Amino acid sequence: MPVFREGAAVEPILRAMTAAVSASHEILVVYDFDEDPTVPVLERLAAELPTIHGLRTTSVAGS
C-alpha cells in the first residue's frame, strides 16, 4: 500500500485491514522518504502487529 505523508491517518486503515483478513498475510506499506510522518506510525504498529511492514522505495518519488 503506497503512502505519502499520511501520518496517524494510516493507523485506523491498517488496523481495519489486519482485522478483516483472517488468512495468513503481510501488509507492505511503501513510503518515499524517511522523514515521512507516516514512518513513526508504521514503526509503532509493526512492533505491535507483526504482519505490517514498512518499506522505503528506492525508485523516484511517486513512481
PDB file of N, CA and C in Angstrom:
ATOM      1  N   MET A   1       0.849  -1.155   0.000  1.00  0.00           N
ATOM      2  CA  MET A   1       0.000   0.000   0.000  1.00  0.00           C
ATOM      3  C   MET A   1       0.907   1.234   0.000  1.00  0.00           C
ATOM      4  N   PRO A   2       0.844   2.063  -1.012  1.00  0.00           N
ATOM      5  CA  PRO A   2       1.666   3.274  -1.021  1.00  0.00           C
ATOM      6  C   PRO A   2       1.089   4.334  -0.084  1.00  0.00           C
ATOM      7  N   VAL A   3       1.970   5.069   0.563  1.00  0.00           N
ATOM      8  CA  VAL A   3       1.552   6.168   1.434  1.00  0.00           C
ATOM      9  C   VAL A   3       2.425   7.384   1.147  1.00  0.00           C
ATOM     10  N   PHE A   4       1.871   8.553   1.429  1.00  0.00           N
ATOM     11  CA  PHE A   4       2.626   9.796   1.307  1.00  0.00           C
ATOM     12  C   PHE A   4       2.080  10.777   2.331  1.00  0.00           C
ATOM     13  N   ARG A   5       2.867  11.016   3.369  1.00  0.00           N
ATOM     14  CA  ARG A   5       2.510  11.964   4.426  1.00  0.00           C
ATOM     15  C   ARG A   5       1.139  11.673   5.049  1.00  0.00           C
ATOM     16  N   GLU A   6       0.857  10.409   5.288  1.00  0.00           N
ATOM     17  CA  GLU A   6      -0.417  10.029   5.904  1.00  0.00           C
ATOM     18  C   GLU A   6      -0.409  10.244   7.409  1.00  0.00           C
ATOM     19  N   GLY A   7       0.755  10.105   8.019  1.00  0.00           N
ATOM     20  CA  GLY A   7       0.840  10.265   9.466  1.00  0.00           C
ATOM     21  C   GLY A   7      -0.085   9.306  10.191  1.00  0.00           C
ATOM     22  N   ALA A   8      -0.724   9.791  11.241  1.00  0.00           N
ATOM     23  CA  ALA A   8      -1.594   8.957  12.077  1.00  0.00           C
ATOM     24  C   ALA A   8      -2.841   8.477  11.345  1.00  0.00           C
ATOM     25  N   ALA A   9      -3.187   9.107  10.225  1.00  0.00           N
ATOM     26  CA  ALA A   9      -4.391   8.703   9.478  1.00  0.00           C
ATOM     27  C   ALA A   9      -4.291   7.276   8.955  1.00  0.00           C
ATOM     28  N   VAL A  10      -3.079   6.759   8.823  1.00  0.00           N
ATOM     29  CA  VAL A  10      -2.903   5.406   8.290  1.00  0.00           C
ATOM     30  C   VAL A  10      -3.238   4.333   9.337  1.00  0.00           C
ATOM     31  N   GLU A  11      -3.173   4.673  10.601  1.00  0.00           N
ATOM     32  CA  GLU A  11      -3.375   3.664  11.652  1.00  0.00           C
ATOM     33  C   GLU A  11      -4.739   2.986  11.599  1.00  0.00           C
ATOM     34  N   PRO A  12      -5.857   3.714  11.558  1.00  0.00           N
ATOM     35  CA  PRO A  12      -7.144   3.005  11.515  1.00  0.00           C
ATOM     36  C   PRO A  12      -7.319   2.155  10.258  1.00  0.00           C
ATOM     37  N   ILE A  13      -6.729   2.579   9.166  1.00  0.00           N
ATOM     38  CA  ILE A  13      -6.818   1.802   7.925  1.00  0.00           C
ATOM     39  C   ILE A  13      -6.072   0.482   8.078  1.00  0.00           C
ATOM     40  N   LEU A  14      -4.855   0.540   8.601  1.00  0.00           N
ATOM     41  CA  LEU A  14      -4.067  -0.679   8.774  1.00  0.00           C
ATOM     42  C   LEU A  14      -4.685  -1.609   9.809  1.00  0.00           C
ATOM     43  N   ARG A  15      -5.245  -1.046  10.867  1.00  0.00           N
ATOM     44  CA  ARG A  15      -5.913  -1.881  11.872  1.00  0.00           C
ATOM     45  C   ARG A  15      -7.138  -2.567  11.265  1.00  0.00           C
ATOM     46  N   ALA A  16      -7.893  -1.844  10.462  1.00  0.00           N
ATOM     47  CA  ALA A  16      -9.074  -2.429   9.816  1.00  0.00           C
ATOM     48  C   ALA A  16      -8.670  -3.519   8.834  1.00  0.00           C
ATOM     49  N   MET A  17      -7.619  -3.275   8.073  1.00  0.00           N
ATOM     50  CA  MET A  17      -7.145  -4.287   7.126  1.00  0.00           C
ATOM     51  C   MET A  17      -6.708  -5.547   7.864  1.00  0.00           C
ATOM     52  N   THR A  18      -5.970  -5.374   8.940  1.00  0.00           N
ATOM     53  CA  THR A  18      -5.486  -6.509   9.723  1.00  0.00           C
ATOM     54  C   THR A  18      -6.651  -7.294  10.316  1.00  0.00           C
ATOM     55  N   ALA A  19      -7.637  -6.597  10.833  1.00  0.00           N
ATOM     56  CA  ALA A  19      -8.796  -7.259  11.442  1.00  0.00           C
ATOM     57  C   ALA A  19      -9.659  -7.970  10.407  1.00  0.00           C
ATOM     58  N   ALA A  20      -9.689  -7.455   9.192  1.00  0.00           N
ATOM     59  CA  ALA A  20     -10.572  -8.005   8.158  1.00  0.00           C
ATOM     60  C   ALA A  20     -10.041  -9.284   7.522  1.00  0.00           C
ATOM     61  N   VAL A  21      -8.745  -9.513   7.619  1.00  0.00           N
ATOM     62  CA  VAL A  21      -8.139 -10.666   6.942  1.00  0.00           C
ATOM     63  C   VAL A  21      -7.802 -11.729   7.980  1.00  0.00           C
ATOM     64  N   SER A  22      -8.421 -12.892   7.845  1.00  0.00           N
ATOM     65  CA  SER A  22      -8.152 -13.966   8.804  1.00  0.00           C
ATOM     66  C   SER A  22      -7.061 -14.919   8.311  1.00  0.00           C
ATOM     67  N   ALA A  23      -6.815 -14.938   7.021  1.00  0.00           N
ATOM     68  CA  ALA A  23      -5.772 -15.810   6.462  1.00  0.00           C
ATOM     69  C   ALA A  23      -4.391 -15.234   6.775  1.00  0.00           C
ATOM     70  N   SER A  24      -3.390 -16.073   6.684  1.00  0.00           N
ATOM     71  CA  SER A  24      -2.023 -15.618   6.867  1.00  0.00           C
ATOM     72  C   SER A  24      -1.717 -14.543   5.818  1.00  0.00           C
ATOM     73  N   HIS A  25      -1.139 -13.428   6.247  1.00  0.00           N
ATOM     74  CA  HIS A  25      -0.907 -12.326   5.318  1.00  0.00           C
ATOM     75  C   HIS A  25       0.204 -11.413   5.824  1.00  0.00           C
ATOM     76  N   GLU A  26       0.658 -10.539   4.945  1.00  0.00           N
ATOM     77  CA  GLU A  26       1.547  -9.440   5.274  1.00  0.00           C
ATOM     78  C   GLU A  26       1.013  -8.199   4.587  1.00  0.00           C
ATOM     79  N   ILE A  27       1.177  -7.067   5.230  1.00  0.00           N
ATOM     80  CA  ILE A  27       0.791  -5.791   4.635  1.00  0.00           C
ATOM     81  C   ILE A  27       2.069  -4.979   4.460  1.00  0.00           C
ATOM     82  N   LEU A  28       2.397  -4.682   3.213  1.00  0.00           N
ATOM     83  CA  LEU A  28       3.575  -3.877   2.909  1.00  0.00           C
ATOM     84  C   LEU A  28       3.138  -2.440   2.677  1.00  0.00           C
ATOM     85  N   VAL A  29       3.711  -1.535   3.442  1.00  0.00           N
ATOM     86  CA  VAL A  29       3.391  -0.119   3.324  1.00  0.00           C
ATOM     87  C   VAL A  29       4.631   0.570   2.771  1.00  0.00           C
ATOM     88  N   VAL A  30       4.507   1.129   1.583  1.00  0.00           N
ATOM     89  CA  VAL A  30       5.654   1.696   0.869  1.00  0.00           C
ATOM     90  C   VAL A  30       5.633   3.218   0.978  1.00  0.00           C
ATOM     91  N   TYR A  31       6.764   3.774   1.404  1.00  0.00           N
ATOM     92  CA  TYR A  31       6.897   5.224   1.530  1.00  0.00           C
ATOM     93  C   TYR A  31       8.139   5.687   0.774  1.00  0.00           C
ATOM     94  N   ASP A  32       8.190   6.987   0.454  1.00  0.00           N
ATOM     95  CA  ASP A  32       9.256   7.528  -0.392  1.00  0.00           C
ATOM     96  C   ASP A  32      10.480   8.035   0.367  1.00  0.00           C
ATOM     97  N   PHE A  33      10.289   8.551   1.569  1.00  0.00           N
ATOM     98  CA  PHE A  33      11.420   9.151   2.269  1.00  0.00           C
ATOM     99  C   PHE A  33      11.284   8.930   3.774  1.00  0.00           C
ATOM    100  N   ASP A  34      12.424   8.822   4.444  1.00  0.00           N
ATOM    101  CA  ASP A  34      12.447   8.500   5.869  1.00  0.00           C
ATOM    102  C   ASP A  34      11.803   9.576   6.744  1.00  0.00           C
ATOM    103  N   GLU A  35      11.729  10.806   6.258  1.00  0.00           N
ATOM    104  CA  GLU A  35      11.151  11.890   7.037  1.00  0.00           C
ATOM    105  C   GLU A  35       9.627  11.936   6.932  1.00  0.00           C
ATOM    106  N   ASP A  36       9.034  11.052   6.166  1.00  0.00           N
ATOM    107  CA  ASP A  36       7.576  10.986   6.037  1.00  0.00           C
ATOM    108  C   ASP A  36       6.985  10.778   7.431  1.00  0.00           C
ATOM    109  N   PRO A  37       6.002  11.590   7.833  1.00  0.00           N
ATOM    110  CA  PRO A  37       5.417  11.444   9.168  1.00  0.00           C
ATOM    111  C   PRO A  37       4.684  10.119   9.379  1.00  0.00           C
ATOM    112  N   THR A  38       4.527   9.353   8.332  1.00  0.00           N
ATOM    113  CA  THR A  38       3.900   8.039   8.446  1.00  0.00           C
ATOM    114  C   THR A  38       4.867   7.017   9.045  1.00  0.00           C
ATOM    115  N   VAL A  39       6.162   7.218   8.872  1.00  0.00           N
ATOM    116  CA  VAL A  39       7.166   6.231   9.283  1.00  0.00           C
ATOM    117  C   VAL A  39       7.093   5.906  10.779  1.00  0.00           C
ATOM    118  N   PRO A  40       7.052   6.887  11.691  1.00  0.00           N
ATOM    119  CA  PRO A  40       6.970   6.524  13.112  1.00  0.00           C
ATOM    120  C   PRO A  40       5.702   5.734  13.451  1.00  0.00           C
ATOM    121  N   VAL A  41       4.616   6.043  12.776  1.00  0.00           N
ATOM    122  CA  VAL A  41       3.369   5.304  12.991  1.00  0.00           C
ATOM    123  C   VAL A  41       3.553   3.864  12.539  1.00  0.00           C
ATOM    124  N   LEU A  42       4.165   3.677  11.377  1.00  0.00           N
ATOM    125  CA  LEU A  42       4.427   2.328  10.868  1.00  0.00           C
ATOM    126  C   LEU A  42       5.331   1.545  11.811  1.00  0.00           C
ATOM    127  N   GLU A  43       6.372   2.183  12.304  1.00  0.00           N
ATOM    128  CA  GLU A  43       7.298   1.501  13.207  1.00  0.00           C
ATOM    129  C   GLU A  43       6.587   1.045  14.474  1.00  0.00           C
ATOM    130  N   ARG A  44       5.741   1.894  15.017  1.00  0.00           N
ATOM    131  CA  ARG A  44       4.996   1.550  16.229  1.00  0.00           C
ATOM    132  C   ARG A  44       4.024   0.413  15.963  1.00  0.00           C
ATOM    133  N   LEU A  45       3.281   0.509  14.856  1.00  0.00           N
ATOM    134  CA  LEU A  45       2.319  -0.539  14.519  1.00  0.00           C
ATOM    135  C   LEU A  45       3.010  -1.859  14.200  1.00  0.00           C
ATOM    136  N   ALA A  46       4.141  -1.802  13.515  1.00  0.00           N
ATOM    137  CA  ALA A  46       4.870  -3.024  13.168  1.00  0.00           C
ATOM    138  C   ALA A  46       5.348  -3.750  14.421  1.00  0.00           C
ATOM    139  N   ALA A  47       5.669  -3.005  15.469  1.00  0.00           N
ATOM    140  CA  ALA A  47       6.086  -3.632  16.724  1.00  0.00           C
ATOM    141  C   ALA A  47       4.914  -4.355  17.382  1.00  0.00           C
ATOM    142  N   GLU A  48       3.719  -3.836  17.175  1.00  0.00           N
ATOM    143  CA  GLU A  48       2.509  -4.415  17.766  1.00  0.00           C
ATOM    144  C   GLU A  48       1.862  -5.468  16.868  1.00  0.00           C
ATOM    145  N   LEU A  49       1.869  -5.208  15.567  1.00  0.00           N
ATOM    146  CA  LEU A  49       1.204  -6.083  14.597  1.00  0.00           C
ATOM    147  C   LEU A  49       2.258  -6.604  13.620  1.00  0.00           C
ATOM    148  N   PRO A  50       2.760  -7.803  13.835  1.00  0.00           N
ATOM    149  CA  PRO A  50       3.884  -8.302  13.036  1.00  0.00           C
ATOM    150  C   PRO A  50       3.582  -8.538  11.559  1.00  0.00           C
ATOM    151  N   THR A  51       2.339  -8.390  11.134  1.00  0.00           N
ATOM    152  CA  THR A  51       2.024  -8.549   9.709  1.00  0.00           C
ATOM    153  C   THR A  51       2.248  -7.259   8.926  1.00  0.00           C
ATOM    154  N   ILE A  52       2.507  -6.163   9.617  1.00  0.00           N
ATOM    155  CA  ILE A  52       2.706  -4.866   8.962  1.00  0.00           C
ATOM    156  C   ILE A  52       4.199  -4.604   8.791  1.00  0.00           C
ATOM    157  N   HIS A  53       4.582  -4.222   7.575  1.00  0.00           N
ATOM    158  CA  HIS A  53       5.983  -3.940   7.268  1.00  0.00           C
ATOM    159  C   HIS A  53       6.082  -2.640   6.476  1.00  0.00           C
ATOM    160  N   GLY A  54       6.940  -1.738   6.925  1.00  0.00           N
ATOM    161  CA  GLY A  54       7.226  -0.531   6.169  1.00  0.00           C
ATOM    162  C   GLY A  54       8.380  -0.788   5.217  1.00  0.00           C
ATOM    163  N   LEU A  55       8.294  -0.220   4.039  1.00  0.00           N
ATOM    164  CA  LEU A  55       9.319  -0.420   3.018  1.00  0.00           C
ATOM    165  C   LEU A  55       9.580   0.906   2.313  1.00  0.00           C
ATOM    166  N   ARG A  56      10.819   1.388   2.409  1.00  0.00           N
ATOM    167  CA  ARG A  56      11.173   2.627   1.716  1.00  0.00           C
ATOM    168  C   ARG A  56      11.503   2.289   0.271  1.00  0.00           C
ATOM    169  N   THR A  57      10.878   2.996  -0.645  1.00  0.00           N
ATOM    170  CA  THR A  57      11.134   2.763  -2.063  1.00  0.00           C
ATOM    171  C   THR A  57      12.494   3.341  -2.446  1.00  0.00           C
ATOM    172  N   THR A  58      13.130   2.712  -3.401  1.00  0.00           N
ATOM    173  CA  THR A  58      14.412   3.223  -3.892  1.00  0.00           C
ATOM    174  C   THR A  58      14.254   3.856  -5.263  1.00  0.00           C
ATOM    175  N   SER A  59      13.024   3.869  -5.774  1.00  0.00           N
ATOM    176  CA  SER A  59      12.777   4.487  -7.077  1.00  0.00           C
ATOM    177  C   SER A  59      12.424   5.952  -6.885  1.00  0.00           C
ATOM    178  N   VAL A  60      12.159   6.628  -7.965  1.00  0.00           N
ATOM    179  CA  VAL A  60      11.805   8.037  -7.934  1.00  0.00           C
ATOM    180  C   VAL A  60      10.494   8.208  -7.175  1.00  0.00           C
ATOM    181  N   ALA A  61      10.415   9.242  -6.351  1.00  0.00           N
ATOM    182  CA  ALA A  61       9.216   9.505  -5.559  1.00  0.00           C
ATOM    183  C   ALA A  61       7.978   9.539  -6.442  1.00  0.00           C
ATOM    184  N   GLY A  62       6.940   8.878  -5.974  1.00  0.00           N
ATOM    185  CA  GLY A  62       5.679   8.861  -6.692  1.00  0.00           C
ATOM    186  C   GLY A  62       5.585   7.826  -7.787  1.00  0.00           C
ATOM    187  N   SER A  63       6.641   7.081  -8.009  1.00  0.00           N
ATOM    188  CA  SER A  63       6.620   6.080  -9.085  1.00  0.00           C
ATOM    189  C   SER A  63       5.857   4.850  -8.683  1.00  0.00           C
TER     190      SER A  63
END
